[in-house]
mmCIF file of C-alpha atoms and ligand atoms in Angstrom:
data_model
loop_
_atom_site.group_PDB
_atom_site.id
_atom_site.type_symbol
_atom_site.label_atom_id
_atom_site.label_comp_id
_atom_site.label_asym_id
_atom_site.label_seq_id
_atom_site.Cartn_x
_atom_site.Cartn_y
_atom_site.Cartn_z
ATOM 1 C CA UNK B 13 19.688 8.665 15.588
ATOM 2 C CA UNK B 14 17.869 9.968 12.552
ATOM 3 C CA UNK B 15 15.392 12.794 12.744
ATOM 4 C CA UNK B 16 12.284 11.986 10.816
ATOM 5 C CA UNK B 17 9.209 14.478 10.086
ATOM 6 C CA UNK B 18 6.511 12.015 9.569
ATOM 7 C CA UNK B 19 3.816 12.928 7.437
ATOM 8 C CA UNK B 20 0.258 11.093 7.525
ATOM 9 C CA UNK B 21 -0.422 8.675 10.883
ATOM 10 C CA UNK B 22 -3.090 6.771 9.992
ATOM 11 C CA UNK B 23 -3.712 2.839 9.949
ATOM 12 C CA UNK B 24 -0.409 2.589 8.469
ATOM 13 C CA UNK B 25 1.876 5.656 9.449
ATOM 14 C CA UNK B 26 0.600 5.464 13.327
ATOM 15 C CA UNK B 27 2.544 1.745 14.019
ATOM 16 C CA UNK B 28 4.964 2.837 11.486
ATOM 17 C CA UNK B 29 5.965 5.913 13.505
ATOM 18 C CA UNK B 30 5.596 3.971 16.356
ATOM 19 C CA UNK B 31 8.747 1.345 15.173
ATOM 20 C CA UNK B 32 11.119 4.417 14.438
ATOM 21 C CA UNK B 33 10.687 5.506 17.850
ATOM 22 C CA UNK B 34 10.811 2.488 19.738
ATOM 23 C CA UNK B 35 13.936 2.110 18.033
ATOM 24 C CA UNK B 36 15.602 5.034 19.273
ATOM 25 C CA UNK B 37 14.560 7.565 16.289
ATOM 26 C CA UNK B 38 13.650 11.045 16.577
ATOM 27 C CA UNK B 39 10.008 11.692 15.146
ATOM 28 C CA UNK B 40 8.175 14.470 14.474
ATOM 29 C CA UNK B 41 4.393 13.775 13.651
ATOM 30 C CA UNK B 42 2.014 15.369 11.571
ATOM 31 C CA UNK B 43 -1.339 14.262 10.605
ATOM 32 C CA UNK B 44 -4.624 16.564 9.910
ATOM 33 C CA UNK B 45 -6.830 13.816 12.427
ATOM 34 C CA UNK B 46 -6.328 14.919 15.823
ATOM 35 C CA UNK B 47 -7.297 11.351 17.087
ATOM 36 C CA UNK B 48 -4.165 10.120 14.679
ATOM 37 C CA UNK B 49 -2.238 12.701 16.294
ATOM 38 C CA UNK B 50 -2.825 11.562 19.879
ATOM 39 C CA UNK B 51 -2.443 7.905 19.029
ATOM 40 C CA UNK B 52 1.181 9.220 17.889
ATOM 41 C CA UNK B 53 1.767 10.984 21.498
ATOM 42 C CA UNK B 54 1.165 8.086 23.372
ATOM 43 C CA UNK B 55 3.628 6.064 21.234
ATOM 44 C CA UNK B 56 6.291 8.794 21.954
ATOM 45 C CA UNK B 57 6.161 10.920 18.651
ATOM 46 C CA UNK B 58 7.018 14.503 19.100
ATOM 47 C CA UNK B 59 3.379 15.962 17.485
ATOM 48 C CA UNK B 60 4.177 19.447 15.562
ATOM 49 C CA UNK B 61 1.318 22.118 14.324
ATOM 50 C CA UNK B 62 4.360 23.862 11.899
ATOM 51 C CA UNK B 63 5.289 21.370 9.314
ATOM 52 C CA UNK B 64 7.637 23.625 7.744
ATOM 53 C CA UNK B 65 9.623 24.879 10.838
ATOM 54 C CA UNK B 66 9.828 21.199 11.745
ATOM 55 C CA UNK B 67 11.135 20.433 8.117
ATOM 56 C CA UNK B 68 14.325 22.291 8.697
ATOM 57 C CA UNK B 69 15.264 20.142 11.812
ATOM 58 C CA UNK B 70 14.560 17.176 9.654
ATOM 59 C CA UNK B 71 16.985 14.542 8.058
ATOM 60 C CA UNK B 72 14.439 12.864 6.427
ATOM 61 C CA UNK B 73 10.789 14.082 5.724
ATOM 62 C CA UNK B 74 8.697 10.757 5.346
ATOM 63 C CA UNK B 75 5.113 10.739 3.744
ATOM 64 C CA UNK B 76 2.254 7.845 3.950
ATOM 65 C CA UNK B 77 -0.625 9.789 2.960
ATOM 66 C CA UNK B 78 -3.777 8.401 0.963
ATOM 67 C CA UNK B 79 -2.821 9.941 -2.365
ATOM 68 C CA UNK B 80 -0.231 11.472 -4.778
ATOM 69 C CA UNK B 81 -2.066 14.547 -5.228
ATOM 70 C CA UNK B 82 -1.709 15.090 -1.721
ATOM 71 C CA UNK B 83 2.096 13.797 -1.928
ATOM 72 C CA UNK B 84 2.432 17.026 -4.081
ATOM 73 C CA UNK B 85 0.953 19.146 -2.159
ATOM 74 C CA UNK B 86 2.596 18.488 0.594
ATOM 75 C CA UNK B 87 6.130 18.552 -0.923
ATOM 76 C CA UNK B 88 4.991 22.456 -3.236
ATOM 77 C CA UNK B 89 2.480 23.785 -0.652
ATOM 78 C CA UNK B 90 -1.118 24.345 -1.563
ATOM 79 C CA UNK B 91 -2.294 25.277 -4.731
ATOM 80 C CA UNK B 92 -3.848 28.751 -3.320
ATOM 81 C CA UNK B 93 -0.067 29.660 -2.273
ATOM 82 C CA UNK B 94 -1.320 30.080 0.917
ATOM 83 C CA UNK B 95 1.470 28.226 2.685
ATOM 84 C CA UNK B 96 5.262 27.303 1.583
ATOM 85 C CA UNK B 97 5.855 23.490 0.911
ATOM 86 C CA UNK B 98 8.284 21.853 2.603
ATOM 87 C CA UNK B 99 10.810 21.439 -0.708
ATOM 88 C CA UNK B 100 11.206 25.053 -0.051
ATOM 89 C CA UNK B 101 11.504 24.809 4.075
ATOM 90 C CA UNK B 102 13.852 21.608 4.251
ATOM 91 C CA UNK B 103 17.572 21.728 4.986
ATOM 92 C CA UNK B 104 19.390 20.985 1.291
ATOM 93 C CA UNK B 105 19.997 17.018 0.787
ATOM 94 C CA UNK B 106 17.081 16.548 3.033
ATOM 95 C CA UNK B 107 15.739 13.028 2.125
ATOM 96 C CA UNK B 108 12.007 12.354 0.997
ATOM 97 C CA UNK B 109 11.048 9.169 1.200
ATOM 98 C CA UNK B 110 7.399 8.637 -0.135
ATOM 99 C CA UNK B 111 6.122 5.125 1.536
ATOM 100 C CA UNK B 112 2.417 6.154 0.381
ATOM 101 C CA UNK B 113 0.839 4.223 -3.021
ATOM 102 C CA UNK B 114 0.459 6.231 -5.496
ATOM 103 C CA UNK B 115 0.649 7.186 -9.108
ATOM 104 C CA UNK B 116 4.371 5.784 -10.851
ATOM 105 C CA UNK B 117 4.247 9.353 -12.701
ATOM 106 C CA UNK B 118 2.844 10.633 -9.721
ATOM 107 C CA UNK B 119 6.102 9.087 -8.211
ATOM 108 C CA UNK B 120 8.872 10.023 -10.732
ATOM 109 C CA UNK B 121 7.271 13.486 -10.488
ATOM 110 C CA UNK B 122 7.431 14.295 -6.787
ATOM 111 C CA UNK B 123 11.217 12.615 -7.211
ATOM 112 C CA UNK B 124 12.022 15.415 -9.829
ATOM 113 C CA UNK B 125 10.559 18.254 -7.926
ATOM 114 C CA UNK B 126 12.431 17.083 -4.707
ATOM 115 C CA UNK B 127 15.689 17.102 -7.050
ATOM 116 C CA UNK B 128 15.103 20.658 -8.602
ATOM 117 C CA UNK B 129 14.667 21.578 -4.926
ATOM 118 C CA UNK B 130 18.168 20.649 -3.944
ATOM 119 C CA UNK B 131 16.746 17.750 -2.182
ATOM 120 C CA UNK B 132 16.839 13.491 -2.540
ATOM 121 C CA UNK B 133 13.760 11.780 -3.095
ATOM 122 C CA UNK B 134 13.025 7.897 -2.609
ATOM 123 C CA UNK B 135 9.672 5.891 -3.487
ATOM 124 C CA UNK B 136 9.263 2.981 -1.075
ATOM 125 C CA UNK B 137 5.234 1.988 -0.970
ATOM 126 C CA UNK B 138 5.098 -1.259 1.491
ATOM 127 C CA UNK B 139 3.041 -4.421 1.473
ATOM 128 C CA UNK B 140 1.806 -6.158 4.522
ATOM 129 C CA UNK B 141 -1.073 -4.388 5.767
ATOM 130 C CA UNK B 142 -1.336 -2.481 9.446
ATOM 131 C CA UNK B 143 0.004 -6.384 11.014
ATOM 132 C CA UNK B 144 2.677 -5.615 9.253
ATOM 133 C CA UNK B 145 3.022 -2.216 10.042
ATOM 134 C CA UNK B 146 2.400 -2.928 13.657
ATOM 135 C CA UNK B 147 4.911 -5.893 13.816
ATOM 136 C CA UNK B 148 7.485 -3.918 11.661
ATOM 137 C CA UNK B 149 7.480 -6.616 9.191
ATOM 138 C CA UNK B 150 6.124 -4.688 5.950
ATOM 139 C CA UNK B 151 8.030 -5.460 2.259
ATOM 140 C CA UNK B 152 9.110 -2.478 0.994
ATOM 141 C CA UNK B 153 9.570 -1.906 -2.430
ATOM 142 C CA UNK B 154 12.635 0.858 -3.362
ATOM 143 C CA UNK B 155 12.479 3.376 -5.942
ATOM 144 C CA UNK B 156 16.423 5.746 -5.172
ATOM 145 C CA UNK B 157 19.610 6.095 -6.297
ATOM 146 C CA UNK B 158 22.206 3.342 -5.113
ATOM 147 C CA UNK B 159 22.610 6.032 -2.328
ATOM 148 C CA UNK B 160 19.671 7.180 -1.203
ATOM 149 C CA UNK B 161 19.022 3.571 -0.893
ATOM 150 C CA UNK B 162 21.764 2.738 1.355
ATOM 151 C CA UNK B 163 20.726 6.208 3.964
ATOM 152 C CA UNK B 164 17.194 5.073 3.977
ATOM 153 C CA UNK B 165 17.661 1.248 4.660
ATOM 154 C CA UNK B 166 18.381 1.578 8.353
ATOM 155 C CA UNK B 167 14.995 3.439 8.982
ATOM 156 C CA UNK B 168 13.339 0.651 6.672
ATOM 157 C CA UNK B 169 15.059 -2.329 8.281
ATOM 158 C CA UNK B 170 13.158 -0.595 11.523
ATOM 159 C CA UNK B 171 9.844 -0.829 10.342
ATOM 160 C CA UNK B 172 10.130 -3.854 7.450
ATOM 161 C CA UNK B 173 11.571 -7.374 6.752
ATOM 162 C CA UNK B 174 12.089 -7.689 3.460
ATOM 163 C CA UNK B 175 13.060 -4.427 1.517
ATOM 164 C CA UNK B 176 14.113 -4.774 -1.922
ATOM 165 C CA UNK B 177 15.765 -1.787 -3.978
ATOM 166 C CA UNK B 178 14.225 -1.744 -7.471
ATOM 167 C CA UNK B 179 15.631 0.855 -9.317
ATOM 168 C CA UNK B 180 15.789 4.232 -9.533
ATOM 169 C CA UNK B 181 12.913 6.779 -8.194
ATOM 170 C CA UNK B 182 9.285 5.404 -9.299
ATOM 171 C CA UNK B 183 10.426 1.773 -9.541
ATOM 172 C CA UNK B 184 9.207 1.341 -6.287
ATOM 173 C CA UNK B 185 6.004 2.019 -6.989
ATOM 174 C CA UNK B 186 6.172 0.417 -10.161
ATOM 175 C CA UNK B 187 6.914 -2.956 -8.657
ATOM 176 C CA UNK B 188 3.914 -2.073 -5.973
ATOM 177 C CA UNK B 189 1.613 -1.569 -8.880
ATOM 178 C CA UNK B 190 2.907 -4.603 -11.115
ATOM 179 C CA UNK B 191 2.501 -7.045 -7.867
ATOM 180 C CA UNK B 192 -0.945 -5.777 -6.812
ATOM 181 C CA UNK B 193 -2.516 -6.056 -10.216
ATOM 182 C CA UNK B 194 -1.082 -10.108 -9.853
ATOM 183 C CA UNK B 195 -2.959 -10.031 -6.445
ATOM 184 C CA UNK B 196 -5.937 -8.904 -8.340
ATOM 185 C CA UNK B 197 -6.273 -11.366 -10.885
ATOM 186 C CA UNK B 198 -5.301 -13.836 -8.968
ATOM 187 C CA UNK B 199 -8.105 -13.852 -6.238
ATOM 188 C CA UNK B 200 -10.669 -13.557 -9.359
ATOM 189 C CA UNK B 201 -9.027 -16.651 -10.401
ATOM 190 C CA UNK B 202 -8.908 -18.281 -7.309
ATOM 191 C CA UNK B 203 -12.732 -17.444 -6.395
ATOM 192 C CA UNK B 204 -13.724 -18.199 -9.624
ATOM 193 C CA UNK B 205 -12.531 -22.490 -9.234
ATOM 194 C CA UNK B 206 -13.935 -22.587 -6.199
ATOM 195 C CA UNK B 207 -17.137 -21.882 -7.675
ATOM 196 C CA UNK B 208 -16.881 -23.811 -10.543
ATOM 197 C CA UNK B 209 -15.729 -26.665 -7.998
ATOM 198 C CA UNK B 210 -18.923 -26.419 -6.299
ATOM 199 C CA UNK B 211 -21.278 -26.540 -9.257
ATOM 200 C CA UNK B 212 -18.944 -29.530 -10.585
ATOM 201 C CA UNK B 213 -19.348 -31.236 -6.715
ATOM 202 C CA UNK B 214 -15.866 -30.733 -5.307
ATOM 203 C CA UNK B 215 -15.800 -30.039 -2.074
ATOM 204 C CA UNK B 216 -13.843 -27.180 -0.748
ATOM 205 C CA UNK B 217 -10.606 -29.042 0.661
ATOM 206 C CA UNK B 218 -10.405 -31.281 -1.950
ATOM 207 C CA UNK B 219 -9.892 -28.727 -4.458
ATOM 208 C CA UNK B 220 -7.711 -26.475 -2.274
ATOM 209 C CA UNK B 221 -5.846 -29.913 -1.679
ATOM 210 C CA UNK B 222 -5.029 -29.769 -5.127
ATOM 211 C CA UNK B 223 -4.674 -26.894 -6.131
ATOM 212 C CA UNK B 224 -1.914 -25.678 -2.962
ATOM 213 C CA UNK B 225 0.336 -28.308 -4.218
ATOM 214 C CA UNK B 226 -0.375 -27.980 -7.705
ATOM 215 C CA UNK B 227 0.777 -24.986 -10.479
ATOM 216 C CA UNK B 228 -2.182 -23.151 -9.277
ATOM 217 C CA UNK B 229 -0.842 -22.120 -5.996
ATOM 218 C CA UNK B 230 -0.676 -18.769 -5.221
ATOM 219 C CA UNK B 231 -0.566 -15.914 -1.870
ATOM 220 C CA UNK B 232 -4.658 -15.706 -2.807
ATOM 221 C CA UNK B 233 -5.400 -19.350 -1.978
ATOM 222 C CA UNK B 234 -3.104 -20.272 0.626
ATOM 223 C CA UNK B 235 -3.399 -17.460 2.652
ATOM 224 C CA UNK B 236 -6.221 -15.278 1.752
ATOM 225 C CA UNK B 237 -8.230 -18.413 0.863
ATOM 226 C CA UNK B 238 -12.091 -17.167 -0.065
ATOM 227 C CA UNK B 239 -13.609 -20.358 1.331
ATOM 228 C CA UNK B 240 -13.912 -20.547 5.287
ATOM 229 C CA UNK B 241 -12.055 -24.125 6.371
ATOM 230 C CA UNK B 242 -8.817 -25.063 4.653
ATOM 231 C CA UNK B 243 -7.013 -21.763 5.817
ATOM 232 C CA UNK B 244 -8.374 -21.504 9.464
ATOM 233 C CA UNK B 245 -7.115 -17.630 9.381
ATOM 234 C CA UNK B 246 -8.238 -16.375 6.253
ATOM 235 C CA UNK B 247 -10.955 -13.250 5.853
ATOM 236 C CA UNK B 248 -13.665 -15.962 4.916
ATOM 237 C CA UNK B 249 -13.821 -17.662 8.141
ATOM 238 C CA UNK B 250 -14.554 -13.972 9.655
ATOM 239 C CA UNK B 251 -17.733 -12.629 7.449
ATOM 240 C CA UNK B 252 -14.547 -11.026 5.205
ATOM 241 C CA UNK B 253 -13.751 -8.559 7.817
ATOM 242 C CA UNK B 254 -10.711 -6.921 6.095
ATOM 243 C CA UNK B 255 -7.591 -7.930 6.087
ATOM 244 C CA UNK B 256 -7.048 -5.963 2.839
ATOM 245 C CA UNK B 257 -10.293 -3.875 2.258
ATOM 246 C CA UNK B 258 -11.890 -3.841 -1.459
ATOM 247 C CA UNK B 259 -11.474 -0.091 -1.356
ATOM 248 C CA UNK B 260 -7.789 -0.633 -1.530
ATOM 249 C CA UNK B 261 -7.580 -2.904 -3.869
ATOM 250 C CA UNK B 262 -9.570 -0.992 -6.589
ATOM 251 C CA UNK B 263 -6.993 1.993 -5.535
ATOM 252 C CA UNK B 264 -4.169 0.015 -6.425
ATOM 253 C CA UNK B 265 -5.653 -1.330 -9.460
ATOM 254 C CA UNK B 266 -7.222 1.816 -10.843
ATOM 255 C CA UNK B 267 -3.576 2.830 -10.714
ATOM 256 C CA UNK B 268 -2.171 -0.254 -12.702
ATOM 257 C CA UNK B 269 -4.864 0.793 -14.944
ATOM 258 C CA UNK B 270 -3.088 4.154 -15.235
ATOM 259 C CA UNK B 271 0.187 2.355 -15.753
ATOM 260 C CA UNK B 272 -1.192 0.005 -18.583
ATOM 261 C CA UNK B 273 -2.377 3.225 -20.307
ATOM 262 C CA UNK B 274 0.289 5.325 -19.731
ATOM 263 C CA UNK B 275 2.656 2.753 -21.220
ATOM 264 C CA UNK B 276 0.400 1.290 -24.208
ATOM 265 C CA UNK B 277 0.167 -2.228 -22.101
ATOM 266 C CA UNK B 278 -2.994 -4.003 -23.141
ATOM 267 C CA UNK B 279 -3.507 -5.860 -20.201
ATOM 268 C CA UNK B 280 -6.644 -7.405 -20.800
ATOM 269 C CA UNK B 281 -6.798 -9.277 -17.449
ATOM 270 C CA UNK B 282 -6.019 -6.336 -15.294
ATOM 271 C CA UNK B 283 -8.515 -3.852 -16.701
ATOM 272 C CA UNK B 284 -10.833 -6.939 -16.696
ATOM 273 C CA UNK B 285 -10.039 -7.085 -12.806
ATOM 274 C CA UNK B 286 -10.334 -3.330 -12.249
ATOM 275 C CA UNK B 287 -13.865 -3.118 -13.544
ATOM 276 C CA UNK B 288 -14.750 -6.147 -11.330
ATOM 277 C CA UNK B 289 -13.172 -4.485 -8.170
ATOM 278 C CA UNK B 290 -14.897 -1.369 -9.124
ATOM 279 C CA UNK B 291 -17.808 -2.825 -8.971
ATOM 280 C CA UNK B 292 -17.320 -4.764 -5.696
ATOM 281 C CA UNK B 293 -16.102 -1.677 -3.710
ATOM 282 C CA UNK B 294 -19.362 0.498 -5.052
ATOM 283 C CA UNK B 295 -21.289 -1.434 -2.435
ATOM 284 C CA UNK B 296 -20.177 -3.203 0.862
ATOM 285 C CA UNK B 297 -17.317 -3.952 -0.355
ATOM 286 C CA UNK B 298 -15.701 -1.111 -0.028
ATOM 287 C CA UNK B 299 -15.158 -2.124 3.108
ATOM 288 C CA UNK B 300 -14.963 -5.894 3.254
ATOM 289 C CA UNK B 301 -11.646 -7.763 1.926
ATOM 290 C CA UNK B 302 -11.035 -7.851 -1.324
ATOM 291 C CA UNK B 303 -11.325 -11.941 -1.003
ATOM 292 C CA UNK B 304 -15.254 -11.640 -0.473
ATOM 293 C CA UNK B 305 -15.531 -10.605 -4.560
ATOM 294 C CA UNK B 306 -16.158 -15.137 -4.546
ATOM 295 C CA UNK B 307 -19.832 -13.822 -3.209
ATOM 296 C CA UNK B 308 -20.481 -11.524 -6.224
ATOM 297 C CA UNK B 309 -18.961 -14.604 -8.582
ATOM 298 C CA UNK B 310 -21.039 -16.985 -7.023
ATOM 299 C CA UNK B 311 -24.260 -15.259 -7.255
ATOM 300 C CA UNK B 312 -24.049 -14.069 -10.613
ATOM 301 C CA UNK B 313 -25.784 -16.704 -12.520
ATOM 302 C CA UNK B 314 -24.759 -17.388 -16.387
ATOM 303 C CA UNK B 315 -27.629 -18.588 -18.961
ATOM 304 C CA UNK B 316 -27.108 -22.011 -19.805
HETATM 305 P P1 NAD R 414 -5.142 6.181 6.331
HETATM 306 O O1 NAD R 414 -6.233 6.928 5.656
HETATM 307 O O2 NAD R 414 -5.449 5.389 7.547
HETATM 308 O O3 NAD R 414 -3.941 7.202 6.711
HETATM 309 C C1 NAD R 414 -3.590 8.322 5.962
HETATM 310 C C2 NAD R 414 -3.436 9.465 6.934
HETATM 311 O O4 NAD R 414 -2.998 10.628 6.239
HETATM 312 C C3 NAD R 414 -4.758 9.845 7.628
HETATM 313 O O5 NAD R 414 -4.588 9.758 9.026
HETATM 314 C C4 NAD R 414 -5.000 11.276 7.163
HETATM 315 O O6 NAD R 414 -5.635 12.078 8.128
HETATM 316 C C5 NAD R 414 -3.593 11.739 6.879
HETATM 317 N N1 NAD R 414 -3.488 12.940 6.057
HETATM 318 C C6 NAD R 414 -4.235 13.294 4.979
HETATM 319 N N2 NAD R 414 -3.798 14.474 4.484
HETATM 320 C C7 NAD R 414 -2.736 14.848 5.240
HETATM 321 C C8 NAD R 414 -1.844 15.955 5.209
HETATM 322 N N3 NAD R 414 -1.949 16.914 4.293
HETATM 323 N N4 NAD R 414 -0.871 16.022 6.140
HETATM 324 C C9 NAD R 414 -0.749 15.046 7.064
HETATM 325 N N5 NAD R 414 -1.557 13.976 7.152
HETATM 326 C C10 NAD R 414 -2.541 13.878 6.249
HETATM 327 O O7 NAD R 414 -4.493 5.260 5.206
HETATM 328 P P2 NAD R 414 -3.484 4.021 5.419
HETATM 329 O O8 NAD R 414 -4.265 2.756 5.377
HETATM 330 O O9 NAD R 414 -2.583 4.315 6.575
HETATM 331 O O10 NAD R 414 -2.680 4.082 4.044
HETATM 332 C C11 NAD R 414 -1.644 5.017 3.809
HETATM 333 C C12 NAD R 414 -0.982 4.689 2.492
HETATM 334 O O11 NAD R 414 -0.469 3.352 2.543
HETATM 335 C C13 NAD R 414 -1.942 4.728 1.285
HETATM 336 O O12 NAD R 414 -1.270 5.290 0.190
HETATM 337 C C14 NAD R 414 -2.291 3.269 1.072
HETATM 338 O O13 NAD R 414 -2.656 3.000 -0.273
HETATM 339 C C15 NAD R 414 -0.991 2.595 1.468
HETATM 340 N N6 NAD R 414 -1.130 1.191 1.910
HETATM 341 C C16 NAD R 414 -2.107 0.854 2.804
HETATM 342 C C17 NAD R 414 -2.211 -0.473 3.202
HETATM 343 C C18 NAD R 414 -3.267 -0.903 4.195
HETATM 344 O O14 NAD R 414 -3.455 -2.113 4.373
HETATM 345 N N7 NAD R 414 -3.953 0.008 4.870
HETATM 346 C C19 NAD R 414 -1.317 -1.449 2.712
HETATM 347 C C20 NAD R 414 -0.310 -1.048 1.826
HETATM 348 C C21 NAD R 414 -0.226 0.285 1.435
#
């Protein structure tokens, strides 16, 4: 039995929590939502008010929080000084394990600060949305030492499938960032035949016919198809109730954006697809899946 002080129980850390201690895990909950926190109760997470007190009885502190800054904060304290973080409160070789998505400098940073602290860090952001969370079937994608790795994969074999260890600390994240900004493009491209196809008079299943057998396959057409009919459970057949919300997707992309900068990476076709998605999530949808952007491609007209 590991004891894990869980940081941030949201849409994802609430059914994550939930896994660990349905598998015989001690957890210690923290969120700053009391409705989060008594979701975690009922699932049989030990809710604490003292984060750092609880730090010390911890073997591994796990964040999934919204952001990196707030990654930081939690690992150095506030800003203000007004509280210690819990670098300085955890037992030495205490293990963070960041499952948030954030920032690959972001990443490497927290990683470095956990290190100077006497402490081991590990990225490991997830794919798979809250079903996955819920089902404890997420991907995660490993940023640690060979043996970091190896003490974290038995709490990530709880709440994932398929866990792969990418490198050292921030590869995780990196592979995160370099997959999402395929998912990106890809259901621009995707939305972008189908319209085409139905100015040139294909009809939806033909062309998705085609194309699922064909070299333009792809995760955005044969699951998160943006056409309601060939892919009976796909957003589109549901108004583009999320699924994965456009909000998130101009996250992750706004931080491939960082990464392309960062590292001198052109990347014409990812900033292309930020600026789309940041457009998209400035209105409704924000909070429709990403999928629904075929609506914006089909209505804007081109001179011809
Ligand atoms: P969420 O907003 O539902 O959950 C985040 C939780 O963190 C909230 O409950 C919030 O109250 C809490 N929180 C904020 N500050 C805190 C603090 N200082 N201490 C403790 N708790 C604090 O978000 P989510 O959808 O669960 O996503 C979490 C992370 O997982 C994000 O980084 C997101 O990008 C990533 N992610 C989400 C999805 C998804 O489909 N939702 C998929 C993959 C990855």
């Amino acid at each position: 039995m590991t004891t894990v002080l869980f940081l941030g129980l949201g849409h994802m850390g609430g059914p994550m929590a939930a896994n660990l201690v349905a598998a015989g895990h001690r957890v210690l909950g923290f969120d700053v939502v009391p409705a989060a926190l008594e979701a975690a109760r009922t699932a049989g997470v030990e809710v604490v008010a003292d984060t750092v007190a609880a730090a010390a009885e911890a073997d591994v502190v796990l964040t999934m929080l919204p952001n990196g800054a707030l990654v930081h904060e939690v690992y150095r304290g506030p800003a203000d000084g007004s509280a210690p973080g819990l670098l300085a409160a955890a037992r030495p070789g205490t293990v963070f394990l960041d499952c948030s998505t954030i920032d690959v400098a972001q990443a490497r940073e927290a990683a470095a600060m956990a290190e100077q602290a006497g402490m081991r860090a590990a990225d490991a952001p997830v794919s798979g949305g809250v079903v996955g969370a819920e089902a404890g079937t997420l991907a995660f994608m490993v940023g640690a030492s060979d043996e970091v790795f190896a003490e974290v994969l038995p709490l990530l074999e709880v709440m994932g499938r398929r866990i792969v260890h990418c490198g050292g600390p921030g590869l995780g994240q990196a592979a995160k960032v370099c997959n999402n900004m395929v998912l990106g493009i890809t259901q621009i491209a995707v939305a972008e035949a189908f319209v085409l196809g139905e100015r040139l008079g294909l009809e939806h299943q033909a062309l998705y016919d085609v194309m699922s057998e064909a070299s333009g396959q792809c995760w955005a057409l044969t699951t998160n198809c943006p056409v309601p009919g060939p892919v009976p459970g796909s957003p589109a057949n549901r108004g583009f109730q999320p699924g994965f919300a456009g909000a998130l997707m101009l996250k992750d992309l706004t931080l491939a954006l960082q990464a392309l900068d960062s590292q001198g990476v052109e990347g014409g076709l990812g900033r292309a697809a930020q600026a789309i998605y940041a457009e998209y999530a400035a209105g409704e949808g924000a909070g429709r899946d990403f999928s629904g952007i075929i609506e914006t491609i089909r209505a804007a007209e081109k001179e011809h």
